[in-house]
mmCIF file of C-alpha atoms and ligand atoms in Angstrom:
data_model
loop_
_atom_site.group_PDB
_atom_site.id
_atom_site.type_symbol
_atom_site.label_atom_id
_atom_site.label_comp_id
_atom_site.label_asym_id
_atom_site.label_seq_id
_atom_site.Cartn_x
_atom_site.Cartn_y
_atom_site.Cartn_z
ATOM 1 C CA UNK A 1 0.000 0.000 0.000
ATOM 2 C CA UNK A 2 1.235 3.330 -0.873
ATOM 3 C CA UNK A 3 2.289 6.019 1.977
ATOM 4 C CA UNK A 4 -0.985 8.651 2.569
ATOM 5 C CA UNK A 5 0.030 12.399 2.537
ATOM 6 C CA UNK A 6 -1.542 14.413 4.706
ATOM 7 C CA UNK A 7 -2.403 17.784 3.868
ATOM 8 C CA UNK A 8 -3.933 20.843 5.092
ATOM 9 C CA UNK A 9 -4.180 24.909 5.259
ATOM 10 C CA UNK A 10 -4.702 27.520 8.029
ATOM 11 C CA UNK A 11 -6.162 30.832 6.018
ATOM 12 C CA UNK A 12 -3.951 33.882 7.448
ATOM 13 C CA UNK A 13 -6.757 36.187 8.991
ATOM 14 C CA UNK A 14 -7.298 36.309 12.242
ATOM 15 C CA UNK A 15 -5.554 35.391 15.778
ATOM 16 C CA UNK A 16 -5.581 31.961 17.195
ATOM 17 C CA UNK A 17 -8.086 31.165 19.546
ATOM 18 C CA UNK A 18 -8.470 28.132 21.774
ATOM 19 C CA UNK A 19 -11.071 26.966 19.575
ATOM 20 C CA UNK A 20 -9.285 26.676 16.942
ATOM 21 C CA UNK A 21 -6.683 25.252 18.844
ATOM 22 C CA UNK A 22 -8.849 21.949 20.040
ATOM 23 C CA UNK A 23 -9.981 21.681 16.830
ATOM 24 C CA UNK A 24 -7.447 21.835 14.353
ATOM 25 C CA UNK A 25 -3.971 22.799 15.712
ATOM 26 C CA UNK A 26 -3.683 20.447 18.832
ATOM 27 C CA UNK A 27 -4.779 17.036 16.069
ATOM 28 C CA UNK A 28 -2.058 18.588 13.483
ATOM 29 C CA UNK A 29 0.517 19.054 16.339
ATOM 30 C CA UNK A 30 0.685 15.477 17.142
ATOM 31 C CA UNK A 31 0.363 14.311 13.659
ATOM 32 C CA UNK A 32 3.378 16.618 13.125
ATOM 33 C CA UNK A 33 5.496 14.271 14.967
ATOM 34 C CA UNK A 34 4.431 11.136 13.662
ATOM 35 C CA UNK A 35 7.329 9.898 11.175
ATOM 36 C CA UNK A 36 4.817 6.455 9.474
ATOM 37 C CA UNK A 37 2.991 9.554 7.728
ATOM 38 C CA UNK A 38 4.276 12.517 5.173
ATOM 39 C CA UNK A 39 2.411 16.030 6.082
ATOM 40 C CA UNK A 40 2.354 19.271 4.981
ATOM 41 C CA UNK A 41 1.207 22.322 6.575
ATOM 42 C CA UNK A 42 0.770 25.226 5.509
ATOM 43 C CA UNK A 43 -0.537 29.172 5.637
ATOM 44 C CA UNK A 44 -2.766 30.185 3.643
ATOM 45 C CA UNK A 45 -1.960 33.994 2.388
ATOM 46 C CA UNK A 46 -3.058 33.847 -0.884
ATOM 47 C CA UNK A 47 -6.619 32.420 0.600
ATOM 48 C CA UNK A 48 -6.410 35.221 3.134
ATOM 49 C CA UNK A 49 -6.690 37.822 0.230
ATOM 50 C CA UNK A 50 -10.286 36.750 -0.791
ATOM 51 C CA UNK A 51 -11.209 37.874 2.752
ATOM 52 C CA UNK A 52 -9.133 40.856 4.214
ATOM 53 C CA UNK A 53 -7.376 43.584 1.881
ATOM 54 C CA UNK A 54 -5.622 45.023 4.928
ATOM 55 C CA UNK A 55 -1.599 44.697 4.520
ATOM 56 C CA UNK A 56 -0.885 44.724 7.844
ATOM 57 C CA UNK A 57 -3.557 42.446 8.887
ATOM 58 C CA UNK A 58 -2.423 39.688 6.706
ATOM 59 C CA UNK A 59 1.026 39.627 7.281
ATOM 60 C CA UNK A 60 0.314 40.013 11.317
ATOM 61 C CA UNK A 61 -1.878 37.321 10.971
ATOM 62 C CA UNK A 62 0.935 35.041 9.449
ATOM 63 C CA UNK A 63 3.330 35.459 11.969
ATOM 64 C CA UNK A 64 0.649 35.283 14.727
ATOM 65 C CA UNK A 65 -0.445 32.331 13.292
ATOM 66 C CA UNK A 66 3.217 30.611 12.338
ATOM 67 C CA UNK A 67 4.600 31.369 15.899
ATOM 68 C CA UNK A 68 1.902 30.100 17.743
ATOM 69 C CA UNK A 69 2.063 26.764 15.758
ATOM 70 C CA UNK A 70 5.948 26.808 16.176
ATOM 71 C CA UNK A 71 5.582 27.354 20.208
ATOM 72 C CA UNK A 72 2.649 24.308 19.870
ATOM 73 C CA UNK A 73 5.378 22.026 19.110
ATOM 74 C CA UNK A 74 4.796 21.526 15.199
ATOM 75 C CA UNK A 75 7.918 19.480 14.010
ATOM 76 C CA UNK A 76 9.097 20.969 11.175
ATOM 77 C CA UNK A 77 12.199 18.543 10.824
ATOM 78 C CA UNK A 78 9.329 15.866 10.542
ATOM 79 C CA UNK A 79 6.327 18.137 8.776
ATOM 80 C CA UNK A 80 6.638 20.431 5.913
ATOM 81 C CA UNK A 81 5.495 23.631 7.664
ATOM 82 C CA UNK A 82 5.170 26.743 5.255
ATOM 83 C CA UNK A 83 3.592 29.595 3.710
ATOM 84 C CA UNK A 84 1.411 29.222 0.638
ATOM 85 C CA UNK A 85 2.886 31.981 -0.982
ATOM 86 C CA UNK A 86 6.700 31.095 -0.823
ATOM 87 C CA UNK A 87 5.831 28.186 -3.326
ATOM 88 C CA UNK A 88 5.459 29.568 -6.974
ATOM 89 C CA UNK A 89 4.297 26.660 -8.582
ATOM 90 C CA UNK A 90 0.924 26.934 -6.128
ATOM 91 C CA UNK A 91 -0.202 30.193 -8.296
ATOM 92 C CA UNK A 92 1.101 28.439 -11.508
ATOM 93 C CA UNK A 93 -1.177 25.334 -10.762
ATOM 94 C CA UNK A 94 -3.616 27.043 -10.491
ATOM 95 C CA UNK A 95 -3.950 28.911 -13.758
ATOM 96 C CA UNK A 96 -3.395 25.713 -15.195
ATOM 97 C CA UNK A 97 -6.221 24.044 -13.241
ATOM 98 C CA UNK A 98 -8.507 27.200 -13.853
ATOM 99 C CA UNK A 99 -7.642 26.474 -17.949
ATOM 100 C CA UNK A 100 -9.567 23.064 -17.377
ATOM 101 C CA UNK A 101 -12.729 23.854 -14.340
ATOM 102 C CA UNK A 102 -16.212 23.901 -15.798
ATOM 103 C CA UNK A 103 -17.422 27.546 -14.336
ATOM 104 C CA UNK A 104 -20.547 25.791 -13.559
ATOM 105 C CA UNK A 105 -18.608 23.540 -10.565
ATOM 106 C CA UNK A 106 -17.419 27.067 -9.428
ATOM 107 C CA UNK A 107 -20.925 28.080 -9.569
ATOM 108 C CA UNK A 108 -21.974 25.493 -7.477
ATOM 109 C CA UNK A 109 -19.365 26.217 -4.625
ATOM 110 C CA UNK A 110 -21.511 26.754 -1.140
ATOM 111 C CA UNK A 111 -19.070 29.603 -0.244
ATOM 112 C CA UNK A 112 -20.186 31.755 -3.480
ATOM 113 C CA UNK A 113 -23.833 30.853 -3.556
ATOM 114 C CA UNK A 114 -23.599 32.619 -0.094
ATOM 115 C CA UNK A 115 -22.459 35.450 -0.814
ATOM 116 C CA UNK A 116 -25.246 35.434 -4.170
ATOM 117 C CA UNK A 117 -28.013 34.953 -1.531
ATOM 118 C CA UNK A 118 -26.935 37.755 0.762
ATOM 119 C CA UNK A 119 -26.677 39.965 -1.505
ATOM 120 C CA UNK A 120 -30.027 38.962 -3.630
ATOM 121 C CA UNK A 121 -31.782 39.065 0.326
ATOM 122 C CA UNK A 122 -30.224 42.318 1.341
ATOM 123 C CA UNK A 123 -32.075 44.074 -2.104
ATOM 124 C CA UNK A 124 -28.851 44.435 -4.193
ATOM 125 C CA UNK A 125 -29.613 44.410 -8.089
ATOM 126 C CA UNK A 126 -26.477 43.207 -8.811
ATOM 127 C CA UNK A 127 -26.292 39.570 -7.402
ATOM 128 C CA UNK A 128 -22.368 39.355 -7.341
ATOM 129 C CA UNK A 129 -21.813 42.852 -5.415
ATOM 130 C CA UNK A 130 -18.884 42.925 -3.970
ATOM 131 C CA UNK A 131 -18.288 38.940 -4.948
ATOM 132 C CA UNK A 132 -14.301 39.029 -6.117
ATOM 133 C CA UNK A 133 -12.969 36.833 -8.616
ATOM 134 C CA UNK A 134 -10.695 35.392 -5.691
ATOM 135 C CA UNK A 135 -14.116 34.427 -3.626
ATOM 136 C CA UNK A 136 -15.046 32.592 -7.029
ATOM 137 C CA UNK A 137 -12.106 30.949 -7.636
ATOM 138 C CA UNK A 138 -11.070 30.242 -4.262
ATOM 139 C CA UNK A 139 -11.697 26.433 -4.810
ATOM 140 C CA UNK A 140 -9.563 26.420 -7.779
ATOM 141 C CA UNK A 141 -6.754 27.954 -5.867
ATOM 142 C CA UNK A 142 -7.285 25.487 -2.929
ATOM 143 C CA UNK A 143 -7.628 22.640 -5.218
ATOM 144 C CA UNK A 144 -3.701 23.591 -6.369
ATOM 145 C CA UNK A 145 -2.477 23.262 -2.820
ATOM 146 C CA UNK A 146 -3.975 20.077 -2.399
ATOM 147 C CA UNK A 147 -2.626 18.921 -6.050
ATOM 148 C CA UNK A 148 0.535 20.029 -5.831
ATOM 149 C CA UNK A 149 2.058 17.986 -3.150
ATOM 150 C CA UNK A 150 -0.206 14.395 -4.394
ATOM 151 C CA UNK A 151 -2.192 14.847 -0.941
ATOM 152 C CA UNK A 152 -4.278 11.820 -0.378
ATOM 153 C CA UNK A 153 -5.790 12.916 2.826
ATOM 154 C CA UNK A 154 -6.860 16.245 3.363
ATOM 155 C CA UNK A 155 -8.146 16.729 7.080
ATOM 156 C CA UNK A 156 -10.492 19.958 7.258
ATOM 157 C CA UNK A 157 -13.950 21.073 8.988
ATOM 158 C CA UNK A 158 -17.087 20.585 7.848
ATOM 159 C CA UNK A 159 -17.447 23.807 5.899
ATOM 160 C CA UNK A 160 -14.701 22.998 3.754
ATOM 161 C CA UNK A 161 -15.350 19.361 2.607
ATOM 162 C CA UNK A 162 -17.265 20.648 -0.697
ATOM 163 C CA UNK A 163 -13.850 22.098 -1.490
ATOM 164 C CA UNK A 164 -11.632 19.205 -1.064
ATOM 165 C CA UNK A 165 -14.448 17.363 -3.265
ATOM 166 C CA UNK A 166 -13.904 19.472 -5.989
ATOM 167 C CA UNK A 167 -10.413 19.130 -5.890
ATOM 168 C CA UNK A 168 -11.038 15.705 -6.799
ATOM 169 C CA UNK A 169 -13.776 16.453 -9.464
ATOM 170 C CA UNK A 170 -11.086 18.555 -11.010
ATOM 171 C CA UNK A 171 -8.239 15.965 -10.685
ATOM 172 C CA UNK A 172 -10.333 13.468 -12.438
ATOM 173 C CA UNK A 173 -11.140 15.805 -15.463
ATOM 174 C CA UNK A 174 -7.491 16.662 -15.731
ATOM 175 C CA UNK A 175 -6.580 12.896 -15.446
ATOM 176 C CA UNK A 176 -9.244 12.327 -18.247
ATOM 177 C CA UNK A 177 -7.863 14.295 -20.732
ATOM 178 C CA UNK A 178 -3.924 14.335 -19.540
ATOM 179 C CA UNK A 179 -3.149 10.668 -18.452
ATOM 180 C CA UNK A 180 -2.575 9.636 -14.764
ATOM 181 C CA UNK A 181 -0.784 12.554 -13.566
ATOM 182 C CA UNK A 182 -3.100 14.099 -10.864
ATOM 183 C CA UNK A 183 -3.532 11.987 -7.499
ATOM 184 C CA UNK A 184 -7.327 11.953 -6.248
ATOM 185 C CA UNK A 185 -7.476 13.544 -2.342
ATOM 186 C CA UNK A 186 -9.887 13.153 -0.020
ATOM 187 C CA UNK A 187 -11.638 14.857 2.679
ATOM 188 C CA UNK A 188 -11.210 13.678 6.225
ATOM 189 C CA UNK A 189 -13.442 15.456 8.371
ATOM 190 C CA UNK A 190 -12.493 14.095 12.450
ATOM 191 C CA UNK A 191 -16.504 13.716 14.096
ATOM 192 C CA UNK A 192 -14.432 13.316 17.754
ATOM 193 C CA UNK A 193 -12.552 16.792 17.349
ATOM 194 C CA UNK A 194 -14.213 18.798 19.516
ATOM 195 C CA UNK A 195 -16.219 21.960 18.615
ATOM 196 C CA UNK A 196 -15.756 24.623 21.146
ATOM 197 C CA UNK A 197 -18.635 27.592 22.358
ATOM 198 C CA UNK A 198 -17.597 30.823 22.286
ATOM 199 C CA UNK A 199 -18.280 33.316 25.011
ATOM 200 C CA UNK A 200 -22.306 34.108 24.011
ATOM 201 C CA UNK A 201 -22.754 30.136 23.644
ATOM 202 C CA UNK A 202 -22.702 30.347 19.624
ATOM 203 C CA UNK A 203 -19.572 28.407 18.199
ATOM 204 C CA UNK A 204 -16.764 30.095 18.831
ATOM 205 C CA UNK A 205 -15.507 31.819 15.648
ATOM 206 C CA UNK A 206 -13.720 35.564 14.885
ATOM 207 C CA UNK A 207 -16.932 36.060 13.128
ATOM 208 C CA UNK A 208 -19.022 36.264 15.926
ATOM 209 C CA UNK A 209 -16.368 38.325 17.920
ATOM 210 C CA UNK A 210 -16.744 35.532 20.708
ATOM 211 C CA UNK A 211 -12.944 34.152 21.505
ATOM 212 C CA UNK A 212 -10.736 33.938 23.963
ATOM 213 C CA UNK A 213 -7.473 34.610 22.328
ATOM 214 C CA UNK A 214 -4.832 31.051 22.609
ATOM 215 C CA UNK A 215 -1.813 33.631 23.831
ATOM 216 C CA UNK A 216 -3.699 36.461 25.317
ATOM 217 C CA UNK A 217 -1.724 37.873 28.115
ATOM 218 C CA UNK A 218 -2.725 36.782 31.632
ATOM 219 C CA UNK A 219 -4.916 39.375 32.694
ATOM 220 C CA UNK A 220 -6.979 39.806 29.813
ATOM 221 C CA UNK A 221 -7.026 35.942 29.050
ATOM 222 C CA UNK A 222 -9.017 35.742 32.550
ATOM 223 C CA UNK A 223 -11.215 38.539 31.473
ATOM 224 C CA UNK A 224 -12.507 36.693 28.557
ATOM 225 C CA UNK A 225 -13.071 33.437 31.044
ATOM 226 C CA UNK A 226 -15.270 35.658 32.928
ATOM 227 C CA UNK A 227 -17.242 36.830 30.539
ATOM 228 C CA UNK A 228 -18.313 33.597 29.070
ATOM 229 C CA UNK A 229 -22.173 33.199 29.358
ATOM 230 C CA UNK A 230 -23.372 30.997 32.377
ATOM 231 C CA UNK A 231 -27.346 30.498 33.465
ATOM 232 C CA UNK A 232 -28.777 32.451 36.374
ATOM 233 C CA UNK A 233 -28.774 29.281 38.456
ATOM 234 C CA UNK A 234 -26.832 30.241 42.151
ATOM 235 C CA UNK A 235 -24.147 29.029 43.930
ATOM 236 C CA UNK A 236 -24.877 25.432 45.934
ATOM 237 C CA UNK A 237 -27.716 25.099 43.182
ATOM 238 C CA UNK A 238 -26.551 21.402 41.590
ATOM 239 C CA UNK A 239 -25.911 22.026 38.141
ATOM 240 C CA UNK A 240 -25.550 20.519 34.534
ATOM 241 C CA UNK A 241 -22.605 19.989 32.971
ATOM 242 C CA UNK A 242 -25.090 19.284 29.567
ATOM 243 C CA UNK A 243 -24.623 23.052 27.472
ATOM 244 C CA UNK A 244 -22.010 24.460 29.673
ATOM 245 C CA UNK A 245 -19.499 26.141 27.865
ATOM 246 C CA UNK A 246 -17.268 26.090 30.914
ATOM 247 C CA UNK A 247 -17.593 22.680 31.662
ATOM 248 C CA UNK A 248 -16.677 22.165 27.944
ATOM 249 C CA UNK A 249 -13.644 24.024 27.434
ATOM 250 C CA UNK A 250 -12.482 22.866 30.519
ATOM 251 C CA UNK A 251 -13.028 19.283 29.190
ATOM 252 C CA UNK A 252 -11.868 19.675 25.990
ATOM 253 C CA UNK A 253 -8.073 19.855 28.108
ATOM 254 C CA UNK A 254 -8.441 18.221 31.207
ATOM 255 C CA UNK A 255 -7.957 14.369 31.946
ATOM 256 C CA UNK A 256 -10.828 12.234 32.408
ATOM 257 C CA UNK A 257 -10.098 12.104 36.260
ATOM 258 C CA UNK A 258 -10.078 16.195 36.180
ATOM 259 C CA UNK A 259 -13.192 16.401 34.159
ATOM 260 C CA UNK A 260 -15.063 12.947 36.540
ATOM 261 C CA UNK A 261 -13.879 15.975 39.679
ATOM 262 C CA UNK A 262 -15.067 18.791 38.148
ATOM 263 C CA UNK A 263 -18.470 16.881 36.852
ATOM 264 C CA UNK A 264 -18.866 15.941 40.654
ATOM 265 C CA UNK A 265 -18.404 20.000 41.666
ATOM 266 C CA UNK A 266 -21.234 20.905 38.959
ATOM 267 C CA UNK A 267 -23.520 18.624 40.822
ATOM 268 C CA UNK A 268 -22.431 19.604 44.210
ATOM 269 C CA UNK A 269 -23.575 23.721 42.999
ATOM 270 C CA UNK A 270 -20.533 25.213 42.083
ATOM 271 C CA UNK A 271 -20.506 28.694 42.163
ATOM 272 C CA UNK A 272 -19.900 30.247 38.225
ATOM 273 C CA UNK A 273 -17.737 32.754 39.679
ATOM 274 C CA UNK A 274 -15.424 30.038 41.332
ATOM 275 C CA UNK A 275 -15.828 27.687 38.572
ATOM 276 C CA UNK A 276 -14.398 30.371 36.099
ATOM 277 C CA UNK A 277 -11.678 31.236 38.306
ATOM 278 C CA UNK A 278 -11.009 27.736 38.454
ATOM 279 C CA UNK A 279 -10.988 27.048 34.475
ATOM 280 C CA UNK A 280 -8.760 30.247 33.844
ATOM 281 C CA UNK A 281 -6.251 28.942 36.333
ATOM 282 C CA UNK A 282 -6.367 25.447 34.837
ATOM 283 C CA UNK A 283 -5.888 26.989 31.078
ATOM 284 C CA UNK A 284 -3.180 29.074 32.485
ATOM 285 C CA UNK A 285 -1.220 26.576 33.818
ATOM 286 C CA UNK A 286 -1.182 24.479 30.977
ATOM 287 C CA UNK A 287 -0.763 27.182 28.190
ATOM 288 C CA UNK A 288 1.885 29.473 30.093
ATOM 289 C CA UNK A 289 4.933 27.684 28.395
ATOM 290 C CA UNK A 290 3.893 27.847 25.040
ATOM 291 C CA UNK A 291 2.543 31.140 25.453
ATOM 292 C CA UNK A 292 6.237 32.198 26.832
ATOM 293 C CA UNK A 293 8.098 29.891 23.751
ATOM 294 C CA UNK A 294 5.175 32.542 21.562
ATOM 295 C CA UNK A 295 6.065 35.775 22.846
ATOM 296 C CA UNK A 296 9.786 34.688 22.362
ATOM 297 C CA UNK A 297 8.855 34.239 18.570
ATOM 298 C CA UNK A 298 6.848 37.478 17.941
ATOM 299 C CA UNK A 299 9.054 39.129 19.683
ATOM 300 C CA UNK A 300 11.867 37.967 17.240
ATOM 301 C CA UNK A 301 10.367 37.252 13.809
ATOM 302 C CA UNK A 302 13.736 36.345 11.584
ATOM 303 C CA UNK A 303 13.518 32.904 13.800
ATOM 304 C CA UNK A 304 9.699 32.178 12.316
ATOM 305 C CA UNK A 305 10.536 33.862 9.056
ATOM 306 C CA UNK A 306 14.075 31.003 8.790
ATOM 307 C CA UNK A 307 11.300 28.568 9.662
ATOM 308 C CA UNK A 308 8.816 28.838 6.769
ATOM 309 C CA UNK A 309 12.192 29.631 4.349
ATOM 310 C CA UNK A 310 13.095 25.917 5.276
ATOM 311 C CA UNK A 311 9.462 24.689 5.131
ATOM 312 C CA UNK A 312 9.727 26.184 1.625
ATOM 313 C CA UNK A 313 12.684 24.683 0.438
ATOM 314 C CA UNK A 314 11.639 21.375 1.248
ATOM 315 C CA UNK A 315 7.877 21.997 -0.270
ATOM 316 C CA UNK A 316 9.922 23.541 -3.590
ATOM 317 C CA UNK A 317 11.794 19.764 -3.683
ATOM 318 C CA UNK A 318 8.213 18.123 -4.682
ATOM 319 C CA UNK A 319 6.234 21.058 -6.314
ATOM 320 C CA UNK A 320 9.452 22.282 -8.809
ATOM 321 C CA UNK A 321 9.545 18.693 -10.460
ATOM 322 C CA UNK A 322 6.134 18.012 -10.385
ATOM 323 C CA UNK A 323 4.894 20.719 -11.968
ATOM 324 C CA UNK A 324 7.621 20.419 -14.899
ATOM 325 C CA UNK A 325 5.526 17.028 -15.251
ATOM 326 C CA UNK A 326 2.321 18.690 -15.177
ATOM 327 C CA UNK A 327 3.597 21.380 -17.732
ATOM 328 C CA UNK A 328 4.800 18.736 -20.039
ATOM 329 C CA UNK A 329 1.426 16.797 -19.638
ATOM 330 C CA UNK A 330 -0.651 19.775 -21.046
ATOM 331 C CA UNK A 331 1.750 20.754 -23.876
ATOM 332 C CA UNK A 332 4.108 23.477 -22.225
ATOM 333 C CA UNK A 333 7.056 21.940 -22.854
ATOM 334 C CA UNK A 334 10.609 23.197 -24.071
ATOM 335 C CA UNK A 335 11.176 23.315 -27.979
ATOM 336 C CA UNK A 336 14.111 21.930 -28.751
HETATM 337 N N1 LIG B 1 -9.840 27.156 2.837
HETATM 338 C C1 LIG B 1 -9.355 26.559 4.049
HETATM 339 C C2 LIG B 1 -10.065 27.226 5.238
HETATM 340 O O1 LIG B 1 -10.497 28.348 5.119
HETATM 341 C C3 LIG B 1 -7.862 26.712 4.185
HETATM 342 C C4 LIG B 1 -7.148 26.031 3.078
HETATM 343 C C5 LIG B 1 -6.553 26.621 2.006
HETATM 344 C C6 LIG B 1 -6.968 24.632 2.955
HETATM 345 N N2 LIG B 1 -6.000 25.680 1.219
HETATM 346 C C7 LIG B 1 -6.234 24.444 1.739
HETATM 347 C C8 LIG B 1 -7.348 23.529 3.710
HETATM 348 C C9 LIG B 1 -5.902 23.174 1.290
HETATM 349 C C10 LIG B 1 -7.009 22.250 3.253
HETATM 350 C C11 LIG B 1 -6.286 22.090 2.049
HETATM 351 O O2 LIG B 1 -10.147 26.630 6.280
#
């Protein structure tokens, strides 16, 4: 049996926040180290420009992003760790790949119709307002990551499966026409990663402005535990650990003999106050080195920056041949 490749990308907007941490960068961490499989991981920049146009914001994004997976413990001797736009053959893919995608799979992409419907519900005559060609291609350029390096599994959320599917739809057209050159991915969507609540009780997500930051400092890391939404019920009232956000972040780190003690305080009435008191210190504890190893990276970004340059030369190993083969396969070839 041949060797799966792993592959997946982490758009560049935003700041890591602990749900994003339980459910994606804590299962690619320890993948990271495992030598049986071959992964890549890598920052999305190029992605990041269908959704921000902010300079600043982007690139502060990357490094916020690349040092916090860095002080994580991502193994980059093991793991190809680097940024989307260091590899020239990604953009070059996918010009190639845009040559040969029906417009009508494009049309079909749930990101796009979206954006059609909010715009056709919020009275706009034109139904593509605002709608760049990057938001409609974005699948295209997302299918060239996943192409590029032959990735056979591509481990993403829910809201992204669609696109890893039309990688392969496109894959399969270009093998078609082209020969066997393209290998087939597929999605691989983890039901046990947890999903985290934000602070309001809706899914936390920068969207809804409801995080608690992965490497906020101290003080205003414990803010954000205390504002996360509780009921009214008081303290020495039993409560349920069923639709607690506390309980669940707390969970989502703990042992199961921490979470067994702290499912016995819920029913013993637990004060909120004291129960967020006691998550923040928990979370503290166990973030404060990596937090420290983080502000040691942003603090110094040529040692993150000499990171992704050596993620990149590795990545430029498999892409720079590959895509000489693709090249050849649709008639770009050399003359003579
Ligand atoms: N679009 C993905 C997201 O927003 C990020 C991404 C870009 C990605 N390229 C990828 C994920 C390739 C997996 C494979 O989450």
């Amino acid at each position: 049996m041949t060797q799966d490749i792993y592959l997946t990308g982490i758009t560049t907007t935003g700041t890591p926040h602990i749900g994003n941490y339980v459910g994606a960068i804590r299962p690619c961490i320890a993948a990271s180290k495992d030598a049986a499989n071959k992964n890549y991981y890598f920052l999305a920049d190029y992605h990041a420009l269908a959704k921000n146009d902010d300079p600043d914001k982007i690139s502060q994004s990357t490094l916020e992003i690349a040092a916090a997976w860095l002080a994580l413990g991502m193994d980059t001797n093991n793991a190809v760790f680097y940024r989307q736009s260091d590899i020239p053959e990604i953009p070059e893919l996918t010009w190639i790949l845009t040559s040969m995608t029906a417009k009508g799979l494009m049309n079909r992409a749930h990101s796009y119709k979206a954006a059609v419907q909010a715009n056709s519900e919020g009275g706009n005559k034109d139904a593509d307002k605002g709608i760049t060609m990057a938001l409609y291609s974005y699948p295209i350029l997302m299918a060239a990551d996943i192409l590029m390096f032959k990735a056979t599994k591509v481990p993403v959320g829910r809201d992204q499966k669609q696109h890893v599917e039309m990688a392969r739809d496109i894959a399969q057209r270009f093998n078609h026409h082209f020969g066997d050159v393209l290998v087939l991915p597929e999605p691989v969507i983890d039901k046990d990663t947890a999903v985290l609540a934000g602070l309001d009780g809706r899914k936390m997500s920068k969207s809804y402005n409801n995080t608690i930051p992965l490497f906020a400092a101290e003080k205003s890391f414990r803010k954000r535990i205390m504002k996360i939404k509780t009921n009214s019920l008081e303290p020495g009232e039993p409560k349920d650990t069923q639709d607690s956000t506390l309980f669940d972040i707390y969970k989502a780190f703990a042992t199961p003999e921490e979470t067994a003690e702290v499912e016995k305080l819920y029913a013993e009435g637990i004060a909120w106050g004291e129960m967020k008191q006691r998550l923040f210190e928990y979370l503290n504890d166990h973030i404060k080195p990596a937090r420290d190893e983080y502000d040691r990276l942003m603090a110094d970004p040529a040692i993150v920056e000499a990171e992704l340059l050596k993620g990149a030369a590795r990545a430029r190993e498999v892409s720079a041949p590959y895509l000489e083969q693709i090249r050849s396969a649709i008639g770009i070839r050399k003359l003579g």
